[in-house]
Amino acid sequence: MASPQTGRATVPNPARSSRSRAARRTLWALPPVAALALVFLYPLALVVRQSFTPEDGGPSTASYAPYATVLAEASFREALTNTVLTAVGATVGALLLGLALALVIAFVPFPGGKALSRFTDLFLAFPSFLITLALLFLYGTVGVANGLWTDVTGAASGPLNFLHTPWGVLLAEVTYFTPFVMRPLLAAFSQVETGQLEAAASLGARPWRIVRAVILPEALPSLAAGGALVLVLCLNEFGIVLFTGAKDVVTLPVLVYSKAILDGDYTGACVVAVLNIALSVALYALYRAVASRTSAGSPSRTPSRTGGEPRRAGA
């Protein structure tokens, strides 16, 4: 390109062009970063700041005293124990139930199997309290099951009274989070080669041996990723514990609510919230590591059907 003053050709400056592109990218990134900082990072910073501020002091007296106070409380240790035990128990239950259901849906031909697979996707959009209310309607003190029992036996009350206990919370969480395990498993099962299953069956392998030797090795990465995700979600679950009315089950989210709303201890609530966030972030990092290993280590296969529907043995 020639300069109009000198008539000489001008050579574009690569450094200037690169700086211009970087400036444009920065301008485009500013609005979403500012919105994120306003609606998330700023409130989070306030929570962290309040957690270091004693109730009777100002910002200049920030210290670790609130953390020492909360960590020394028996209620915090009990809530932490309940949170971990409930999350681990619900994760194990969701893994076992999700694996069994995914195997049936993927490899056992039956009418309505495809519709059930589609319903799994829809189930992920349900709120957790809806599942809890459904369980209360079925197995609650005045639920359907107890009502049938009293109608048949004439008893004053039914035998089922477990939904207000830790077992009820565990049942509700397993019921709600099982589809979160099934979804990645069904996607993994859709990639299993039918030829491998037919070859194993032709060699006389029984169904459980086929599952153990052929199917599970392909599904282990997805099973681990689904389990890590469920563990993170169970760790922060609040609605299920609240709606079951299990007074003896105080988890970390419930303790945050109790301290902030019932006791007015905002500093203590912020301390518990920060500790809960730290635990959640650590588990989320574990989930991301497992998920990245899954995506990197999964072999590329051709789906058996259009849309990645699960393969069915003998179909």
PDB file of C-alpha atoms in Angstrom:
ATOM      1  CA  MET A   1       0.000   0.000   0.000  1.00  0.00           C
ATOM      2  CA  ALA A   2       1.449   3.375  -1.003  1.00  0.00           C
ATOM      3  CA  SER A   3       1.552   6.388   1.305  1.00  0.00           C
ATOM      4  CA  PRO A   4      -0.333   9.399  -0.239  1.00  0.00           C
ATOM      5  CA  GLN A   5       2.403  11.844   0.913  1.00  0.00           C
ATOM      6  CA  THR A   6       5.548  10.018  -0.216  1.00  0.00           C
ATOM      7  CA  GLY A   7       4.221   7.560  -2.746  1.00  0.00           C
ATOM      8  CA  ARG A   8       6.188   4.793  -1.027  1.00  0.00           C
ATOM      9  CA  ALA A   9       4.737   1.446  -0.028  1.00  0.00           C
ATOM     10  CA  THR A  10       4.017   1.071   3.689  1.00  0.00           C
ATOM     11  CA  VAL A  11       4.733  -2.181   5.486  1.00  0.00           C
ATOM     12  CA  PRO A  12       2.200  -3.221   8.221  1.00  0.00           C
ATOM     13  CA  ASN A  13       3.696  -3.311  11.694  1.00  0.00           C
ATOM     14  CA  PRO A  14       3.061  -6.821  13.133  1.00  0.00           C
ATOM     15  CA  ALA A  15       3.635  -5.672  16.714  1.00  0.00           C
ATOM     16  CA  ARG A  16       1.136  -2.814  16.373  1.00  0.00           C
ATOM     17  CA  SER A  17      -1.432  -5.118  14.751  1.00  0.00           C
ATOM     18  CA  SER A  18      -1.010  -7.656  17.569  1.00  0.00           C
ATOM     19  CA  ARG A  19      -1.476  -4.956  20.211  1.00  0.00           C
ATOM     20  CA  SER A  20      -4.612  -3.757  18.450  1.00  0.00           C
ATOM     21  CA  ARG A  21      -6.113  -7.249  18.442  1.00  0.00           C
ATOM     22  CA  ALA A  22      -5.232  -7.699  22.107  1.00  0.00           C
ATOM     23  CA  ALA A  23      -6.884  -4.372  22.955  1.00  0.00           C
ATOM     24  CA  ARG A  24     -10.068  -5.365  21.117  1.00  0.00           C
ATOM     25  CA  ARG A  25     -10.182  -8.720  22.929  1.00  0.00           C
ATOM     26  CA  THR A  26      -9.741  -6.926  26.246  1.00  0.00           C
ATOM     27  CA  LEU A  27     -12.602  -4.559  25.478  1.00  0.00           C
ATOM     28  CA  TRP A  28     -14.884  -7.468  24.594  1.00  0.00           C
ATOM     29  CA  ALA A  29     -13.916  -9.284  27.796  1.00  0.00           C
ATOM     30  CA  LEU A  30     -14.523  -6.332  30.125  1.00  0.00           C
ATOM     31  CA  PRO A  31     -18.381  -6.471  30.257  1.00  0.00           C
ATOM     32  CA  PRO A  32     -18.686 -10.176  31.217  1.00  0.00           C
ATOM     33  CA  VAL A  33     -15.778  -9.906  33.664  1.00  0.00           C
ATOM     34  CA  ALA A  34     -17.350  -6.837  35.273  1.00  0.00           C
ATOM     35  CA  ALA A  35     -20.727  -8.594  35.531  1.00  0.00           C
ATOM     36  CA  LEU A  36     -19.098 -11.676  37.068  1.00  0.00           C
ATOM     37  CA  ALA A  37     -17.206  -9.545  39.564  1.00  0.00           C
ATOM     38  CA  LEU A  38     -20.365  -7.652  40.527  1.00  0.00           C
ATOM     39  CA  VAL A  39     -22.759 -10.578  41.001  1.00  0.00           C
ATOM     40  CA  PHE A  40     -20.357 -13.251  42.260  1.00  0.00           C
ATOM     41  CA  LEU A  41     -16.837 -12.203  43.186  1.00  0.00           C
ATOM     42  CA  TYR A  42     -17.820  -9.108  45.184  1.00  0.00           C
ATOM     43  CA  PRO A  43     -20.405 -10.899  47.388  1.00  0.00           C
ATOM     44  CA  LEU A  44     -17.945 -13.766  47.859  1.00  0.00           C
ATOM     45  CA  ALA A  45     -15.256 -11.311  48.895  1.00  0.00           C
ATOM     46  CA  LEU A  46     -17.651  -9.794  51.419  1.00  0.00           C
ATOM     47  CA  VAL A  47     -18.358 -13.233  52.885  1.00  0.00           C
ATOM     48  CA  VAL A  48     -14.642 -13.998  53.179  1.00  0.00           C
ATOM     49  CA  ARG A  49     -13.993 -10.582  54.744  1.00  0.00           C
ATOM     50  CA  GLN A  50     -16.809 -11.022  57.251  1.00  0.00           C
ATOM     51  CA  SER A  51     -15.466 -14.439  58.221  1.00  0.00           C
ATOM     52  CA  PHE A  52     -12.278 -12.761  59.488  1.00  0.00           C
ATOM     53  CA  THR A  53     -14.162 -10.028  61.352  1.00  0.00           C
ATOM     54  CA  PRO A  54     -15.289 -10.713  64.940  1.00  0.00           C
ATOM     55  CA  GLU A  55     -18.824  -9.634  65.808  1.00  0.00           C
ATOM     56  CA  ASP A  56     -17.561  -6.997  68.236  1.00  0.00           C
ATOM     57  CA  GLY A  57     -14.799  -5.611  66.011  1.00  0.00           C
ATOM     58  CA  GLY A  58     -14.365  -3.632  62.824  1.00  0.00           C
ATOM     59  CA  PRO A  59     -12.342  -4.336  59.702  1.00  0.00           C
ATOM     60  CA  SER A  60      -9.146  -3.238  61.436  1.00  0.00           C
ATOM     61  CA  THR A  61      -9.462  -6.036  63.988  1.00  0.00           C
ATOM     62  CA  ALA A  62      -9.663  -8.852  61.439  1.00  0.00           C
ATOM     63  CA  SER A  63      -8.177 -12.060  62.774  1.00  0.00           C
ATOM     64  CA  TYR A  64      -8.413 -15.837  62.705  1.00  0.00           C
ATOM     65  CA  ALA A  65     -10.345 -15.855  65.986  1.00  0.00           C
ATOM     66  CA  PRO A  66     -13.739 -16.574  64.332  1.00  0.00           C
ATOM     67  CA  TYR A  67     -12.252 -19.628  62.618  1.00  0.00           C
ATOM     68  CA  ALA A  68     -10.787 -20.873  65.878  1.00  0.00           C
ATOM     69  CA  THR A  69     -14.161 -20.396  67.570  1.00  0.00           C
ATOM     70  CA  VAL A  70     -16.128 -22.252  64.896  1.00  0.00           C
ATOM     71  CA  LEU A  71     -13.609 -25.089  64.585  1.00  0.00           C
ATOM     72  CA  ALA A  72     -13.791 -25.612  68.348  1.00  0.00           C
ATOM     73  CA  GLU A  73     -17.580 -25.961  68.322  1.00  0.00           C
ATOM     74  CA  ALA A  74     -19.043 -29.444  68.610  1.00  0.00           C
ATOM     75  CA  SER A  75     -21.899 -28.403  66.301  1.00  0.00           C
ATOM     76  CA  PHE A  76     -19.442 -27.687  63.469  1.00  0.00           C
ATOM     77  CA  ARG A  77     -17.670 -31.025  63.873  1.00  0.00           C
ATOM     78  CA  GLU A  78     -21.012 -32.814  63.933  1.00  0.00           C
ATOM     79  CA  ALA A  79     -22.200 -30.950  60.841  1.00  0.00           C
ATOM     80  CA  LEU A  80     -18.961 -31.735  59.008  1.00  0.00           C
ATOM     81  CA  THR A  81     -19.269 -35.414  59.905  1.00  0.00           C
ATOM     82  CA  ASN A  82     -22.918 -35.525  58.807  1.00  0.00           C
ATOM     83  CA  THR A  83     -22.059 -33.768  55.557  1.00  0.00           C
ATOM     84  CA  VAL A  84     -19.238 -36.125  54.647  1.00  0.00           C
ATOM     85  CA  LEU A  85     -21.044 -39.314  55.678  1.00  0.00           C
ATOM     86  CA  THR A  86     -24.266 -38.337  53.908  1.00  0.00           C
ATOM     87  CA  ALA A  87     -22.445 -37.262  50.755  1.00  0.00           C
ATOM     88  CA  VAL A  88     -20.306 -40.404  50.606  1.00  0.00           C
ATOM     89  CA  GLY A  89     -23.266 -42.681  51.359  1.00  0.00           C
ATOM     90  CA  ALA A  90     -25.476 -41.019  48.762  1.00  0.00           C
ATOM     91  CA  THR A  91     -22.675 -41.165  46.196  1.00  0.00           C
ATOM     92  CA  VAL A  92     -22.095 -44.879  46.751  1.00  0.00           C
ATOM     93  CA  GLY A  93     -25.826 -45.569  46.575  1.00  0.00           C
ATOM     94  CA  ALA A  94     -26.244 -43.487  43.413  1.00  0.00           C
ATOM     95  CA  LEU A  95     -23.279 -45.247  41.790  1.00  0.00           C
ATOM     96  CA  LEU A  96     -24.625 -48.733  42.511  1.00  0.00           C
ATOM     97  CA  LEU A  97     -28.213 -47.960  41.547  1.00  0.00           C
ATOM     98  CA  GLY A  98     -27.207 -45.867  38.528  1.00  0.00           C
ATOM     99  CA  LEU A  99     -24.898 -48.590  37.222  1.00  0.00           C
ATOM    100  CA  ALA A 100     -27.584 -51.271  37.587  1.00  0.00           C
ATOM    101  CA  LEU A 101     -30.275 -49.167  35.885  1.00  0.00           C
ATOM    102  CA  ALA A 102     -27.941 -48.020  33.101  1.00  0.00           C
ATOM    103  CA  LEU A 103     -26.955 -51.639  32.364  1.00  0.00           C
ATOM    104  CA  VAL A 104     -30.613 -52.662  32.096  1.00  0.00           C
ATOM    105  CA  ILE A 105     -31.573 -49.712  29.903  1.00  0.00           C
ATOM    106  CA  ALA A 106     -28.557 -50.087  27.623  1.00  0.00           C
ATOM    107  CA  PHE A 107     -28.289 -53.843  27.168  1.00  0.00           C
ATOM    108  CA  VAL A 108     -31.636 -55.472  28.065  1.00  0.00           C
ATOM    109  CA  PRO A 109     -34.225 -54.997  25.306  1.00  0.00           C
ATOM    110  CA  PHE A 110     -37.659 -54.139  26.701  1.00  0.00           C
ATOM    111  CA  PRO A 111     -40.584 -51.976  25.572  1.00  0.00           C
ATOM    112  CA  GLY A 112     -40.163 -48.355  26.549  1.00  0.00           C
ATOM    113  CA  GLY A 113     -36.397 -48.522  27.029  1.00  0.00           C
ATOM    114  CA  LYS A 114     -35.764 -45.572  24.728  1.00  0.00           C
ATOM    115  CA  ALA A 115     -38.461 -43.499  26.464  1.00  0.00           C
ATOM    116  CA  LEU A 116     -36.929 -44.311  29.849  1.00  0.00           C
ATOM    117  CA  SER A 117     -33.542 -43.158  28.575  1.00  0.00           C
ATOM    118  CA  ARG A 118     -35.104 -39.876  27.448  1.00  0.00           C
ATOM    119  CA  PHE A 119     -36.837 -39.484  30.806  1.00  0.00           C
ATOM    120  CA  THR A 120     -33.433 -39.668  32.499  1.00  0.00           C
ATOM    121  CA  ASP A 121     -32.478 -36.445  30.739  1.00  0.00           C
ATOM    122  CA  LEU A 122     -35.755 -34.807  31.810  1.00  0.00           C
ATOM    123  CA  PHE A 123     -35.272 -35.968  35.410  1.00  0.00           C
ATOM    124  CA  LEU A 124     -32.055 -33.932  35.652  1.00  0.00           C
ATOM    125  CA  ALA A 125     -34.140 -30.745  35.402  1.00  0.00           C
ATOM    126  CA  PHE A 126     -36.365 -31.603  38.380  1.00  0.00           C
ATOM    127  CA  PRO A 127     -35.798 -29.594  41.587  1.00  0.00           C
ATOM    128  CA  SER A 128     -34.581 -31.627  44.545  1.00  0.00           C
ATOM    129  CA  PHE A 129     -37.482 -30.615  46.799  1.00  0.00           C
ATOM    130  CA  LEU A 130     -39.949 -32.105  44.297  1.00  0.00           C
ATOM    131  CA  ILE A 131     -38.394 -35.552  44.731  1.00  0.00           C
ATOM    132  CA  THR A 132     -38.462 -35.127  48.494  1.00  0.00           C
ATOM    133  CA  LEU A 133     -42.143 -34.167  48.451  1.00  0.00           C
ATOM    134  CA  ALA A 134     -42.895 -37.224  46.300  1.00  0.00           C
ATOM    135  CA  LEU A 135     -41.147 -39.487  48.823  1.00  0.00           C
ATOM    136  CA  LEU A 136     -43.069 -37.829  51.670  1.00  0.00           C
ATOM    137  CA  PHE A 137     -46.300 -38.437  49.763  1.00  0.00           C
ATOM    138  CA  LEU A 138     -45.432 -42.125  49.384  1.00  0.00           C
ATOM    139  CA  TYR A 139     -43.568 -43.017  52.578  1.00  0.00           C
ATOM    140  CA  GLY A 140     -44.330 -40.164  54.963  1.00  0.00           C
ATOM    141  CA  THR A 141     -46.134 -40.569  58.276  1.00  0.00           C
ATOM    142  CA  VAL A 142     -49.467 -39.872  56.568  1.00  0.00           C
ATOM    143  CA  GLY A 143     -48.309 -41.095  53.165  1.00  0.00           C
ATOM    144  CA  VAL A 144     -49.836 -43.637  50.820  1.00  0.00           C
ATOM    145  CA  ALA A 145     -47.921 -46.647  52.177  1.00  0.00           C
ATOM    146  CA  ASN A 146     -48.846 -45.957  55.803  1.00  0.00           C
ATOM    147  CA  GLY A 147     -52.424 -45.198  54.767  1.00  0.00           C
ATOM    148  CA  LEU A 148     -52.759 -48.585  53.092  1.00  0.00           C
ATOM    149  CA  TRP A 149     -51.298 -50.270  56.163  1.00  0.00           C
ATOM    150  CA  THR A 150     -53.763 -48.592  58.536  1.00  0.00           C
ATOM    151  CA  ASP A 151     -56.698 -49.386  56.210  1.00  0.00           C
ATOM    152  CA  VAL A 152     -55.798 -53.065  56.049  1.00  0.00           C
ATOM    153  CA  THR A 153     -54.737 -53.663  59.653  1.00  0.00           C
ATOM    154  CA  GLY A 154     -56.813 -51.036  61.435  1.00  0.00           C
ATOM    155  CA  ALA A 155     -53.718 -49.783  63.280  1.00  0.00           C
ATOM    156  CA  ALA A 156     -53.560 -46.210  64.498  1.00  0.00           C
ATOM    157  CA  SER A 157     -50.374 -45.478  62.519  1.00  0.00           C
ATOM    158  CA  GLY A 158     -48.222 -47.083  59.875  1.00  0.00           C
ATOM    159  CA  PRO A 159     -44.799 -48.666  60.340  1.00  0.00           C
ATOM    160  CA  LEU A 160     -42.894 -46.298  58.047  1.00  0.00           C
ATOM    161  CA  ASN A 161     -41.406 -43.369  59.893  1.00  0.00           C
ATOM    162  CA  PHE A 162     -37.881 -43.119  58.540  1.00  0.00           C
ATOM    163  CA  LEU A 163     -38.010 -40.109  56.215  1.00  0.00           C
ATOM    164  CA  HIS A 164     -37.296 -37.744  59.115  1.00  0.00           C
ATOM    165  CA  THR A 165     -34.105 -39.658  59.954  1.00  0.00           C
ATOM    166  CA  PRO A 166     -30.670 -39.782  58.278  1.00  0.00           C
ATOM    167  CA  TRP A 167     -31.903 -42.798  56.295  1.00  0.00           C
ATOM    168  CA  GLY A 168     -34.662 -40.686  54.783  1.00  0.00           C
ATOM    169  CA  VAL A 169     -32.177 -38.017  53.719  1.00  0.00           C
ATOM    170  CA  LEU A 170     -29.967 -40.719  52.238  1.00  0.00           C
ATOM    171  CA  LEU A 171     -32.877 -42.263  50.307  1.00  0.00           C
ATOM    172  CA  ALA A 172     -33.939 -38.875  48.933  1.00  0.00           C
ATOM    173  CA  GLU A 173     -30.416 -37.974  47.812  1.00  0.00           C
ATOM    174  CA  VAL A 174     -29.821 -41.371  46.193  1.00  0.00           C
ATOM    175  CA  THR A 175     -33.147 -41.081  44.359  1.00  0.00           C
ATOM    176  CA  TYR A 176     -32.437 -37.572  43.140  1.00  0.00           C
ATOM    177  CA  PHE A 177     -28.787 -37.960  42.155  1.00  0.00           C
ATOM    178  CA  THR A 178     -28.894 -41.414  40.522  1.00  0.00           C
ATOM    179  CA  PRO A 179     -29.717 -39.953  37.055  1.00  0.00           C
ATOM    180  CA  PHE A 180     -26.554 -37.837  37.310  1.00  0.00           C
ATOM    181  CA  VAL A 181     -24.655 -41.129  37.287  1.00  0.00           C
ATOM    182  CA  MET A 182     -26.830 -42.791  34.662  1.00  0.00           C
ATOM    183  CA  ARG A 183     -26.420 -40.082  32.036  1.00  0.00           C
ATOM    184  CA  PRO A 184     -22.632 -40.419  31.501  1.00  0.00           C
ATOM    185  CA  LEU A 185     -22.900 -44.207  31.850  1.00  0.00           C
ATOM    186  CA  LEU A 186     -25.514 -44.437  29.107  1.00  0.00           C
ATOM    187  CA  ALA A 187     -23.293 -42.304  26.887  1.00  0.00           C
ATOM    188  CA  ALA A 188     -20.348 -44.628  27.594  1.00  0.00           C
ATOM    189  CA  PHE A 189     -22.415 -47.770  27.002  1.00  0.00           C
ATOM    190  CA  SER A 190     -23.535 -46.430  23.624  1.00  0.00           C
ATOM    191  CA  GLN A 191     -19.879 -46.620  22.523  1.00  0.00           C
ATOM    192  CA  VAL A 192     -19.387 -50.290  23.440  1.00  0.00           C
ATOM    193  CA  GLU A 193     -18.826 -52.398  20.341  1.00  0.00           C
ATOM    194  CA  THR A 194     -21.532 -55.019  19.790  1.00  0.00           C
ATOM    195  CA  GLY A 195     -18.913 -57.307  18.282  1.00  0.00           C
ATOM    196  CA  GLN A 196     -17.087 -57.533  21.602  1.00  0.00           C
ATOM    197  CA  LEU A 197     -20.262 -58.579  23.390  1.00  0.00           C
ATOM    198  CA  GLU A 198     -21.136 -61.158  20.727  1.00  0.00           C
ATOM    199  CA  ALA A 199     -17.599 -62.555  20.740  1.00  0.00           C
ATOM    200  CA  ALA A 200     -17.621 -62.922  24.518  1.00  0.00           C
ATOM    201  CA  ALA A 201     -21.041 -64.582  24.433  1.00  0.00           C
ATOM    202  CA  SER A 202     -19.971 -66.980  21.656  1.00  0.00           C
ATOM    203  CA  LEU A 203     -17.034 -68.072  23.806  1.00  0.00           C
ATOM    204  CA  GLY A 204     -19.425 -69.091  26.562  1.00  0.00           C
ATOM    205  CA  ALA A 205     -19.029 -66.106  28.880  1.00  0.00           C
ATOM    206  CA  ARG A 206     -21.955 -65.574  31.234  1.00  0.00           C
ATOM    207  CA  PRO A 207     -23.682 -62.171  31.382  1.00  0.00           C
ATOM    208  CA  TRP A 208     -21.991 -61.106  34.642  1.00  0.00           C
ATOM    209  CA  ARG A 209     -18.595 -62.052  33.218  1.00  0.00           C
ATOM    210  CA  ILE A 210     -19.315 -59.994  30.090  1.00  0.00           C
ATOM    211  CA  VAL A 211     -20.264 -57.051  32.279  1.00  0.00           C
ATOM    212  CA  ARG A 212     -17.131 -57.394  34.398  1.00  0.00           C
ATOM    213  CA  ALA A 213     -14.637 -58.085  31.604  1.00  0.00           C
ATOM    214  CA  VAL A 214     -16.001 -56.084  28.657  1.00  0.00           C
ATOM    215  CA  ILE A 215     -18.474 -53.418  29.745  1.00  0.00           C
ATOM    216  CA  LEU A 216     -17.119 -52.141  33.066  1.00  0.00           C
ATOM    217  CA  PRO A 217     -13.597 -51.333  31.787  1.00  0.00           C
ATOM    218  CA  GLU A 218     -15.189 -49.061  29.191  1.00  0.00           C
ATOM    219  CA  ALA A 219     -17.482 -47.435  31.754  1.00  0.00           C
ATOM    220  CA  LEU A 220     -15.084 -46.903  34.661  1.00  0.00           C
ATOM    221  CA  PRO A 221     -13.975 -43.378  33.606  1.00  0.00           C
ATOM    222  CA  SER A 222     -17.598 -42.245  33.218  1.00  0.00           C
ATOM    223  CA  LEU A 223     -18.511 -43.929  36.494  1.00  0.00           C
ATOM    224  CA  ALA A 224     -15.712 -42.092  38.275  1.00  0.00           C
ATOM    225  CA  ALA A 225     -16.661 -38.753  36.731  1.00  0.00           C
ATOM    226  CA  GLY A 226     -20.335 -39.214  37.619  1.00  0.00           C
ATOM    227  CA  GLY A 227     -19.443 -40.214  41.170  1.00  0.00           C
ATOM    228  CA  ALA A 228     -17.205 -37.182  41.636  1.00  0.00           C
ATOM    229  CA  LEU A 229     -19.961 -34.875  40.372  1.00  0.00           C
ATOM    230  CA  VAL A 230     -22.576 -36.432  42.678  1.00  0.00           C
ATOM    231  CA  LEU A 231     -20.196 -36.126  45.628  1.00  0.00           C
ATOM    232  CA  VAL A 232     -19.801 -32.389  45.003  1.00  0.00           C
ATOM    233  CA  LEU A 233     -23.558 -31.878  44.619  1.00  0.00           C
ATOM    234  CA  CYS A 234     -24.394 -33.893  47.746  1.00  0.00           C
ATOM    235  CA  LEU A 235     -21.870 -31.918  49.740  1.00  0.00           C
ATOM    236  CA  ASN A 236     -23.815 -28.703  49.098  1.00  0.00           C
ATOM    237  CA  GLU A 237     -27.350 -30.090  49.156  1.00  0.00           C
ATOM    238  CA  PHE A 238     -29.707 -28.038  51.310  1.00  0.00           C
ATOM    239  CA  GLY A 239     -33.244 -28.470  49.992  1.00  0.00           C
ATOM    240  CA  ILE A 240     -33.479 -32.220  50.560  1.00  0.00           C
ATOM    241  CA  VAL A 241     -32.345 -31.988  54.184  1.00  0.00           C
ATOM    242  CA  LEU A 242     -34.729 -29.097  54.808  1.00  0.00           C
ATOM    243  CA  PHE A 243     -37.801 -30.679  53.210  1.00  0.00           C
ATOM    244  CA  THR A 244     -37.380 -34.074  54.865  1.00  0.00           C
ATOM    245  CA  GLY A 245     -37.557 -32.333  58.227  1.00  0.00           C
ATOM    246  CA  ALA A 246     -34.722 -34.434  59.623  1.00  0.00           C
ATOM    247  CA  LYS A 247     -33.909 -32.373  62.701  1.00  0.00           C
ATOM    248  CA  ASP A 248     -31.020 -34.631  63.729  1.00  0.00           C
ATOM    249  CA  VAL A 249     -29.284 -34.225  60.345  1.00  0.00           C
ATOM    250  CA  VAL A 250     -27.418 -30.918  60.446  1.00  0.00           C
ATOM    251  CA  THR A 251     -25.069 -30.534  57.484  1.00  0.00           C
ATOM    252  CA  LEU A 252     -22.761 -27.626  56.681  1.00  0.00           C
ATOM    253  CA  PRO A 253     -25.333 -25.798  54.474  1.00  0.00           C
ATOM    254  CA  VAL A 254     -27.966 -26.259  57.188  1.00  0.00           C
ATOM    255  CA  LEU A 255     -25.499 -24.961  59.789  1.00  0.00           C
ATOM    256  CA  VAL A 256     -24.902 -21.837  57.681  1.00  0.00           C
ATOM    257  CA  TYR A 257     -28.658 -21.261  57.562  1.00  0.00           C
ATOM    258  CA  SER A 258     -29.048 -21.851  61.305  1.00  0.00           C
ATOM    259  CA  LYS A 259     -26.240 -19.495  62.285  1.00  0.00           C
ATOM    260  CA  ALA A 260     -27.272 -16.714  59.915  1.00  0.00           C
ATOM    261  CA  ILE A 261     -31.069 -16.826  60.124  1.00  0.00           C
ATOM    262  CA  LEU A 262     -31.889 -18.424  63.477  1.00  0.00           C
ATOM    263  CA  ASP A 263     -28.940 -17.360  65.653  1.00  0.00           C
ATOM    264  CA  GLY A 264     -27.966 -14.091  63.948  1.00  0.00           C
ATOM    265  CA  ASP A 265     -24.305 -15.161  64.042  1.00  0.00           C
ATOM    266  CA  TYR A 266     -23.298 -13.807  60.623  1.00  0.00           C
ATOM    267  CA  THR A 267     -19.571 -14.133  61.233  1.00  0.00           C
ATOM    268  CA  GLY A 268     -19.921 -17.769  62.251  1.00  0.00           C
ATOM    269  CA  ALA A 269     -22.159 -18.415  59.242  1.00  0.00           C
ATOM    270  CA  CYS A 270     -19.549 -16.854  56.938  1.00  0.00           C
ATOM    271  CA  VAL A 271     -16.806 -18.994  58.482  1.00  0.00           C
ATOM    272  CA  VAL A 272     -18.787 -22.194  57.881  1.00  0.00           C
ATOM    273  CA  ALA A 273     -19.640 -21.013  54.356  1.00  0.00           C
ATOM    274  CA  VAL A 274     -15.990 -20.345  53.520  1.00  0.00           C
ATOM    275  CA  LEU A 275     -14.952 -23.754  54.839  1.00  0.00           C
ATOM    276  CA  ASN A 276     -17.744 -25.391  52.871  1.00  0.00           C
ATOM    277  CA  ILE A 277     -16.659 -23.541  49.733  1.00  0.00           C
ATOM    278  CA  ALA A 278     -13.057 -24.652  50.228  1.00  0.00           C
ATOM    279  CA  LEU A 279     -14.149 -28.282  50.556  1.00  0.00           C
ATOM    280  CA  SER A 280     -16.411 -27.984  47.512  1.00  0.00           C
ATOM    281  CA  VAL A 281     -13.695 -26.396  45.380  1.00  0.00           C
ATOM    282  CA  ALA A 282     -11.268 -29.172  46.325  1.00  0.00           C
ATOM    283  CA  LEU A 283     -13.797 -31.827  45.331  1.00  0.00           C
ATOM    284  CA  TYR A 284     -14.672 -29.923  42.150  1.00  0.00           C
ATOM    285  CA  ALA A 285     -10.986 -29.889  41.215  1.00  0.00           C
ATOM    286  CA  LEU A 286     -11.021 -33.658  41.719  1.00  0.00           C
ATOM    287  CA  TYR A 287     -14.101 -33.924  39.502  1.00  0.00           C
ATOM    288  CA  ARG A 288     -12.453 -31.861  36.750  1.00  0.00           C
ATOM    289  CA  ALA A 289      -9.325 -33.999  36.928  1.00  0.00           C
ATOM    290  CA  VAL A 290     -11.395 -37.165  36.600  1.00  0.00           C
ATOM    291  CA  ALA A 291     -13.467 -35.667  33.777  1.00  0.00           C
ATOM    292  CA  SER A 292     -10.356 -34.575  31.859  1.00  0.00           C
ATOM    293  CA  ARG A 293      -8.891 -38.053  32.201  1.00  0.00           C
ATOM    294  CA  THR A 294     -12.173 -39.457  30.946  1.00  0.00           C
ATOM    295  CA  SER A 295     -12.259 -37.259  27.845  1.00  0.00           C
ATOM    296  CA  ALA A 296      -8.562 -37.796  27.133  1.00  0.00           C
ATOM    297  CA  GLY A 297      -8.528 -41.538  27.714  1.00  0.00           C
ATOM    298  CA  SER A 298     -11.796 -42.561  26.068  1.00  0.00           C
ATOM    299  CA  PRO A 299     -11.240 -44.163  22.659  1.00  0.00           C
ATOM    300  CA  SER A 300     -13.163 -42.749  19.739  1.00  0.00           C
ATOM    301  CA  ARG A 301     -15.788 -45.242  18.631  1.00  0.00           C
ATOM    302  CA  THR A 302     -18.612 -45.148  16.163  1.00  0.00           C
ATOM    303  CA  PRO A 303     -21.983 -45.061  17.932  1.00  0.00           C
ATOM    304  CA  SER A 304     -24.180 -48.063  17.317  1.00  0.00           C
ATOM    305  CA  ARG A 305     -27.194 -45.925  16.468  1.00  0.00           C
ATOM    306  CA  THR A 306     -27.917 -42.458  15.242  1.00  0.00           C
ATOM    307  CA  GLY A 307     -27.921 -40.022  18.117  1.00  0.00           C
ATOM    308  CA  GLY A 308     -25.760 -42.205  20.351  1.00  0.00           C
ATOM    309  CA  GLU A 309     -28.533 -44.473  21.640  1.00  0.00           C
ATOM    310  CA  PRO A 310     -27.310 -47.278  23.915  1.00  0.00           C
ATOM    311  CA  ARG A 311     -26.447 -50.586  22.328  1.00  0.00           C
ATOM    312  CA  ARG A 312     -28.523 -53.543  23.396  1.00  0.00           C
ATOM    313  CA  ALA A 313     -27.067 -56.998  23.553  1.00  0.00           C
ATOM    314  CA  GLY A 314     -28.796 -59.235  21.068  1.00  0.00           C
ATOM    315  CA  ALA A 315     -30.622 -56.356  19.403  1.00  0.00           C
TER     316      ALA A 315
END
